[in-house]
C-alpha atoms as a PDB file:
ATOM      1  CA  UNK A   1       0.000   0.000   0.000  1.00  0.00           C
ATOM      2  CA  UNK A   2       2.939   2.080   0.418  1.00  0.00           C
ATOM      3  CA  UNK A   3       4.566   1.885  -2.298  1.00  0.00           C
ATOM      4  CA  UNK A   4       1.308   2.452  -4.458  1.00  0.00           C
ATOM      5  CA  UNK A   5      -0.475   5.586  -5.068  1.00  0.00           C
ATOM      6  CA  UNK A   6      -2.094   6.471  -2.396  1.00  0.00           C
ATOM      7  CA  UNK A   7      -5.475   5.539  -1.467  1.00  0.00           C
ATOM      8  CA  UNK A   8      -7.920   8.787  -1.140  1.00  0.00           C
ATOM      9  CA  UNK A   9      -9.018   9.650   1.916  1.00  0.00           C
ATOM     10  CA  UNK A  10     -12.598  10.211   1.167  1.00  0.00           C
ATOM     11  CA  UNK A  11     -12.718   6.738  -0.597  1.00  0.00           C
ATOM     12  CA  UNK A  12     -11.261   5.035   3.099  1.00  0.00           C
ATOM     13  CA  UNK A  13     -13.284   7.082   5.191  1.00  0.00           C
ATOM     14  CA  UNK A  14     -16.678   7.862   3.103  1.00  0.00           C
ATOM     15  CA  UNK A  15     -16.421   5.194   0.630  1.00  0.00           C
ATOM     16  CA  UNK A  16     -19.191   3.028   2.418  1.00  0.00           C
ATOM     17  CA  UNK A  17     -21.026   5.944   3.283  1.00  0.00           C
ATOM     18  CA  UNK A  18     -21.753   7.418   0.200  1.00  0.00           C
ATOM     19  CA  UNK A  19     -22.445   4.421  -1.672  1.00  0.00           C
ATOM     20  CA  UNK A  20     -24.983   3.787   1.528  1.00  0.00           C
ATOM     21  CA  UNK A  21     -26.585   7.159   0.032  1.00  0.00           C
ATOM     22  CA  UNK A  22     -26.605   6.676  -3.204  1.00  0.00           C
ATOM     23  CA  UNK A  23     -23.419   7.968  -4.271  1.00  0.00           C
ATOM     24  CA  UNK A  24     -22.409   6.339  -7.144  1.00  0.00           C
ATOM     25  CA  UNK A  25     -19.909   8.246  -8.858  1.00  0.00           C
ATOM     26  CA  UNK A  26     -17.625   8.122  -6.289  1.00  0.00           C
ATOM     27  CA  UNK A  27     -14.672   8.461  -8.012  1.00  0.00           C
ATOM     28  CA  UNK A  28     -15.581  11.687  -9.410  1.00  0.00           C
ATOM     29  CA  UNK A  29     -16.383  13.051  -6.048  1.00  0.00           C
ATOM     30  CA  UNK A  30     -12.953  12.259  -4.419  1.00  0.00           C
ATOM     31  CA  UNK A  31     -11.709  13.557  -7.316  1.00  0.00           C
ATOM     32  CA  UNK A  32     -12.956  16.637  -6.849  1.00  0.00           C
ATOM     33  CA  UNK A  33     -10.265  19.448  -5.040  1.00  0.00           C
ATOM     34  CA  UNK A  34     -11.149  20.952  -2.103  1.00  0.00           C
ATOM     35  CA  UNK A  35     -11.000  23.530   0.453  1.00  0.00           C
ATOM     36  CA  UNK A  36      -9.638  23.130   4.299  1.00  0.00           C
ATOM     37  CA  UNK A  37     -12.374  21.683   6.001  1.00  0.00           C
ATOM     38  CA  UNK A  38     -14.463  19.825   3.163  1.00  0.00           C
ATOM     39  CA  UNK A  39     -13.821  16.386   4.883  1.00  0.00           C
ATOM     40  CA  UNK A  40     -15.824  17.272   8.389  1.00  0.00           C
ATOM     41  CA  UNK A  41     -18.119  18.900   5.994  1.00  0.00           C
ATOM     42  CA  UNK A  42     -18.612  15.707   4.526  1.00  0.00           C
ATOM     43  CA  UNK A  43     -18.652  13.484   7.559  1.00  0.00           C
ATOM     44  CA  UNK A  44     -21.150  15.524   9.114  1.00  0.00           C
ATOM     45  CA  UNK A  45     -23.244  15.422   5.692  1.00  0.00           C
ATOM     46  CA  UNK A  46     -22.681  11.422   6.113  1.00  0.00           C
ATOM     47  CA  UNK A  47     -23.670  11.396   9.915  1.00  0.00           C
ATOM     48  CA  UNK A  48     -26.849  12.856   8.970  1.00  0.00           C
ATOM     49  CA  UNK A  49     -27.265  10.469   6.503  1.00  0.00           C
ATOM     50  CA  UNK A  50     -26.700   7.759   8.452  1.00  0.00           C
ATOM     51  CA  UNK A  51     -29.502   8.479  10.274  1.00  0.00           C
ATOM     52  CA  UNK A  52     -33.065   6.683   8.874  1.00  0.00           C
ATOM     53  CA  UNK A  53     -35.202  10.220   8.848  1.00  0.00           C
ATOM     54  CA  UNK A  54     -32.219  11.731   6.338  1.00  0.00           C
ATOM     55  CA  UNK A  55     -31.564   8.760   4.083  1.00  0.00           C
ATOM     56  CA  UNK A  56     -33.807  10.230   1.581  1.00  0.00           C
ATOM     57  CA  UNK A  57     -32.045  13.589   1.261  1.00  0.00           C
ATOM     58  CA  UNK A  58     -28.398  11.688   1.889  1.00  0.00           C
ATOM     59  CA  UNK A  59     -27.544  12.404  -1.809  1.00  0.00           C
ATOM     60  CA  UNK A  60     -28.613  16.485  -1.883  1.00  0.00           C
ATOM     61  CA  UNK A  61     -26.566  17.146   1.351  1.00  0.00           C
ATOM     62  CA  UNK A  62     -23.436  14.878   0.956  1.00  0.00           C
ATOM     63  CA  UNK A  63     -23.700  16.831  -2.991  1.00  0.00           C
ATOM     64  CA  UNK A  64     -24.201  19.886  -1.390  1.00  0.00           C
ATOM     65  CA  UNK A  65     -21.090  19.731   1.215  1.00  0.00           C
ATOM     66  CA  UNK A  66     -19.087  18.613  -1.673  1.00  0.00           C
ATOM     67  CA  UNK A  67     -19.542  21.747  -4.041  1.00  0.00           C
ATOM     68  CA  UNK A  68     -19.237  24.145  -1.438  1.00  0.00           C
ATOM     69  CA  UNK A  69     -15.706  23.281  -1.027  1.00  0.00           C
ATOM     70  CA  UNK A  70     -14.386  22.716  -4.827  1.00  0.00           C
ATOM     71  CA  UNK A  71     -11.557  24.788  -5.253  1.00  0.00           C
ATOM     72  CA  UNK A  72     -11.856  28.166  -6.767  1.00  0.00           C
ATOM     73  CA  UNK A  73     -10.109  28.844  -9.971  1.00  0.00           C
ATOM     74  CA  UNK A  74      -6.635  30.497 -10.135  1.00  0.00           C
ATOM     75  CA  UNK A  75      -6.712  34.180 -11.095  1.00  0.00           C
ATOM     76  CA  UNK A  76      -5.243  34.439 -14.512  1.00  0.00           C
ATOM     77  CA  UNK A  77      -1.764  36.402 -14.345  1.00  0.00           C
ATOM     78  CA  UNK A  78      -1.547  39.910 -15.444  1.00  0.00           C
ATOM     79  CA  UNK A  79      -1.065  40.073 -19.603  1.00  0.00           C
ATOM     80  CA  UNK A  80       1.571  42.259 -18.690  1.00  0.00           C
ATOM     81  CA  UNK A  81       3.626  40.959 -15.928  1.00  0.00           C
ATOM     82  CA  UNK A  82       3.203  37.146 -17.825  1.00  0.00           C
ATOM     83  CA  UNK A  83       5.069  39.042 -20.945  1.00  0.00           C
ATOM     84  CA  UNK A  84       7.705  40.688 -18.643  1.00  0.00           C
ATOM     85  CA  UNK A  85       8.161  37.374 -16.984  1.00  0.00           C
ATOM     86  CA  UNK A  86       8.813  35.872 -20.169  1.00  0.00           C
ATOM     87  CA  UNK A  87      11.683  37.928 -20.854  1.00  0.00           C
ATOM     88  CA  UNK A  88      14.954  36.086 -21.416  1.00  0.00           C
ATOM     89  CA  UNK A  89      18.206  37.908 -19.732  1.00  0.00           C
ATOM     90  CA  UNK A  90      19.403  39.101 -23.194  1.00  0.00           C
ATOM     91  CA  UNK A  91      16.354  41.155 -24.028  1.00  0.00           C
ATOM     92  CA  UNK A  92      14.655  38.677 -26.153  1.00  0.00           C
ATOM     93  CA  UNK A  93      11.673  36.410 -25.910  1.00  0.00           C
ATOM     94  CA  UNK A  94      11.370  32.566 -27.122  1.00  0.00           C
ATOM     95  CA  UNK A  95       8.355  31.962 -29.318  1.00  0.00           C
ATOM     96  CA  UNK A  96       6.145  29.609 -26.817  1.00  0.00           C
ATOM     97  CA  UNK A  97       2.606  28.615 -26.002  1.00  0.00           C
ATOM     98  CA  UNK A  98       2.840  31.186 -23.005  1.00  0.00           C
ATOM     99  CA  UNK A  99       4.351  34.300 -25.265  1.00  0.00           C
ATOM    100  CA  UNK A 100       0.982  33.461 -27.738  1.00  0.00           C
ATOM    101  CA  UNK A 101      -1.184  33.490 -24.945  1.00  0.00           C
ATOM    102  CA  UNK A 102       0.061  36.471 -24.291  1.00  0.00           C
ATOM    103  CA  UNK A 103      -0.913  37.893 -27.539  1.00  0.00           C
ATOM    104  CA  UNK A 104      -4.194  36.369 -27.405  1.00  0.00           C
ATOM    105  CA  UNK A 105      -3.182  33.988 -30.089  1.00  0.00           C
ATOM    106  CA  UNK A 106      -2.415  30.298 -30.333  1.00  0.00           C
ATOM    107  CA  UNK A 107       1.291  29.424 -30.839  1.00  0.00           C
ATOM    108  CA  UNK A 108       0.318  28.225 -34.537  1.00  0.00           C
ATOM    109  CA  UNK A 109      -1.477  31.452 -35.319  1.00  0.00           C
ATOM    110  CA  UNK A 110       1.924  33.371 -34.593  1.00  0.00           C
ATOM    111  CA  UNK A 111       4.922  30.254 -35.926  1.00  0.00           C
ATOM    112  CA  UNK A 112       2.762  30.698 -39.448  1.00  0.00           C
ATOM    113  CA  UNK A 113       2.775  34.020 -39.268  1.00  0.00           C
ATOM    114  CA  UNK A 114       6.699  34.001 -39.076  1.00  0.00           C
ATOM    115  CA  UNK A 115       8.664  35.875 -41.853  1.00  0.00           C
ATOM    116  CA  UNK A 116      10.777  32.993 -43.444  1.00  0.00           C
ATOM    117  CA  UNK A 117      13.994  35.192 -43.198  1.00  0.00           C
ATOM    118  CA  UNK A 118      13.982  35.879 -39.536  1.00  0.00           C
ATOM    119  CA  UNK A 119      14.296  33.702 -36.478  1.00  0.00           C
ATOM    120  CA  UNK A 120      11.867  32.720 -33.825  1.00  0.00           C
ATOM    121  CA  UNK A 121      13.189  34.675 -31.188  1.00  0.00           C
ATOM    122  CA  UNK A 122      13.997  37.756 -33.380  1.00  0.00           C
ATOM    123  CA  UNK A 123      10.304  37.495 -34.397  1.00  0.00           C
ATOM    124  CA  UNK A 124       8.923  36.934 -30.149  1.00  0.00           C
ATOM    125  CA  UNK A 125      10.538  39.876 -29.601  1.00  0.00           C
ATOM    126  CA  UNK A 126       9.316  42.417 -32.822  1.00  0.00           C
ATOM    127  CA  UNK A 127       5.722  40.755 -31.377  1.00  0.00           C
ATOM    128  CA  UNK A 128       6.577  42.046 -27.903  1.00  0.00           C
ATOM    129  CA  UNK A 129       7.829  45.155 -28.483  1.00  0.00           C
ATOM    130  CA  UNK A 130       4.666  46.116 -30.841  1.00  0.00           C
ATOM    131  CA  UNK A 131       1.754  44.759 -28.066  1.00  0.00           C
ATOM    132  CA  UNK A 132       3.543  46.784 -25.187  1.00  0.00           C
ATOM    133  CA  UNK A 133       3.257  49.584 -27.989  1.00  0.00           C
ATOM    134  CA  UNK A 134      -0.212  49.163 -28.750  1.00  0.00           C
ATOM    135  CA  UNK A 135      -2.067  47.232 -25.645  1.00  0.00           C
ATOM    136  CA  UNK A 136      -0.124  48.549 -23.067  1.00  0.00           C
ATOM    137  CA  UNK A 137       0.923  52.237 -24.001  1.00  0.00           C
ATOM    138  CA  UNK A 138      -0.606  53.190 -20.831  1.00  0.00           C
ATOM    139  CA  UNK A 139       1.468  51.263 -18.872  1.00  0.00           C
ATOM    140  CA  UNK A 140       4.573  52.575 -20.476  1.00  0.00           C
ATOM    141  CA  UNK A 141       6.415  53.738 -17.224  1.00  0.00           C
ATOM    142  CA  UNK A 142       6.325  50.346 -16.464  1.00  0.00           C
ATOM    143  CA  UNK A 143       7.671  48.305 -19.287  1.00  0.00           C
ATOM    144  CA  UNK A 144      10.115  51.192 -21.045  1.00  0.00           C
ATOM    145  CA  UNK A 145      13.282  49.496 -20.020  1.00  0.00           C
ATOM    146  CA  UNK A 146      12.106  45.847 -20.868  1.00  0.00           C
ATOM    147  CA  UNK A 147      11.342  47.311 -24.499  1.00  0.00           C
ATOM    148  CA  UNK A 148      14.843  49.458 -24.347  1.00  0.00           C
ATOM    149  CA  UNK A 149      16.404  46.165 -23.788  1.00  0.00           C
ATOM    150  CA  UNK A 150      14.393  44.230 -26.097  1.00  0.00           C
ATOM    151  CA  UNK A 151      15.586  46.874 -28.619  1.00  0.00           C
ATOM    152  CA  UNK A 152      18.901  46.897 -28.178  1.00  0.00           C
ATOM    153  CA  UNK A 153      19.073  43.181 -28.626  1.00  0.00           C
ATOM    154  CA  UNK A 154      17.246  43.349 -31.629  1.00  0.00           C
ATOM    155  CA  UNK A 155      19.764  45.897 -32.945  1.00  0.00           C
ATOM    156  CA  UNK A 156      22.484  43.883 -32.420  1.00  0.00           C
ATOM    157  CA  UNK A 157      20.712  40.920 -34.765  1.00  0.00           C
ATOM    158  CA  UNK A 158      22.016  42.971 -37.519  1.00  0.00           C
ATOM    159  CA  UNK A 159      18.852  41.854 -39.602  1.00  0.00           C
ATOM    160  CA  UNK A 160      18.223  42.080 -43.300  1.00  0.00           C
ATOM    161  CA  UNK A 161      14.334  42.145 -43.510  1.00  0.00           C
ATOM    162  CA  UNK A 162      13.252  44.211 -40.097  1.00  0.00           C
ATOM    163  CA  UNK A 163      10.885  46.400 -41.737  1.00  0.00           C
ATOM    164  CA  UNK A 164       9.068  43.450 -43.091  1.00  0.00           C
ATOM    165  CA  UNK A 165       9.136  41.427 -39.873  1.00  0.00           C
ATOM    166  CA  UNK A 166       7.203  44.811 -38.327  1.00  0.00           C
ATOM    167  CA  UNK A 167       4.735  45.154 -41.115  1.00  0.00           C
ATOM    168  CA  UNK A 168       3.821  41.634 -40.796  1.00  0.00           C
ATOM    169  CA  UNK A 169       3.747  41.749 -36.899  1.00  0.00           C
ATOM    170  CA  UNK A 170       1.461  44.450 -37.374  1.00  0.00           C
ATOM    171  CA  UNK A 171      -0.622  42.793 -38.971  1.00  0.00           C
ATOM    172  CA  UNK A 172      -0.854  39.846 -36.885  1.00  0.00           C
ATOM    173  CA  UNK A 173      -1.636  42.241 -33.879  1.00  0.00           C
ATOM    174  CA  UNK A 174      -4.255  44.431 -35.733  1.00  0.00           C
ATOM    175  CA  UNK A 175      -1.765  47.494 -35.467  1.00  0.00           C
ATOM    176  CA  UNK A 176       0.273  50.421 -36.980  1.00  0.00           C
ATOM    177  CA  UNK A 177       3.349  50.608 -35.356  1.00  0.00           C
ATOM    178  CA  UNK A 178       6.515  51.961 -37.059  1.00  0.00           C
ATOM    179  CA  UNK A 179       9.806  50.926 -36.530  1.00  0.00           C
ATOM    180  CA  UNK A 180      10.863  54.243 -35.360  1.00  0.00           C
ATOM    181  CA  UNK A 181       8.095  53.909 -32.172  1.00  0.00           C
ATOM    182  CA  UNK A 182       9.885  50.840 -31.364  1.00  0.00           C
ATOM    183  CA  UNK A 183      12.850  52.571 -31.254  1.00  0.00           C
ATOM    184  CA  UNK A 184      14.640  49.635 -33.599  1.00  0.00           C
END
């Protein structure tokens, strides 16, 4: 038993019970993640079930005690702080699931988009540097040196083919932004 997976709680200790009740997707209800406090919750729906008067209800309360302690869905991270976080130390960013996200985009949508002559990262980072431009302008104080670095490291590519890789960024975005603004 040890060396197994563990057995779940709720299955040793309310297995019998909610089966008793009527229960029968167990497995679905230990399953389920919970909150501090959803097993007493539970035994004290099962105690009352275990009583004849209750047995008809058993189901709706042991149900019930369940659901109010499912676990609350994580807050989705800032757009911006995600991108910032995505950062690599050099300036640039790695074309990923998480950088499309980002964007609003699957990673397909923006890998097809790519401008044969330029590489992945070179392209991340023209993406990057034109959202903060456009979706994020407001937040500028905050972000100016991530796109100074960004950049700079863009600069130092040495790229034949920039303006295009803008244009068609811009297009993948839904914006206008010039080179210049980007300060590349």
């Amino acid at each position: 038993m040890f060396l197994g997976a563990p057995m779940p709680i709720c299955s040793a200790i309310l297995g019998a019970p909610m089966r008793m009740c009527g229960m029968v997707d167990l497995a679905s209800y230990c399953a389920r993640p919970r909150k501090k406090g959803a097993r007493s919750k539970a035994m004290k729906a099962y105690m009352a079930c275990s009583s004849a008067p209750f047995k008809r209800n058993c189901s709706t309360m042991v149900e019930s005690a369940a659901a109010s302690h499912q676990a609350e869905p994580e807050p989705r991270m800032d757009p911006l702080l995600q991108l910032i976080s995505l950062q690599k130390a050099a300036g640039c960013w790695e074309l990923n699931t998480a950088l499309a996200d980002v964007f609003g985009k699957t990673e397909d949508e923006v890998t097809n988009q790519k401008p044969a002559q330029v590489d992945g990262s070179v392209w991340a980072t023209v993406l990057a540097l034109i959202w903060l431009h456009v979706y994020k302008l407001d937040q500028q104080v905050e972000w100016q040196f991530v796109a100074m670095k960004a950049a700079s490291w863009i600069r130092s590519q040495k790229l034949d083919g920039l303006s295009q890789c803008v244009c068609d960024g811009n297009m993948l975005l839904g914006s206008q932004v010039t080179e210049d603004a980007l300060g590349i």
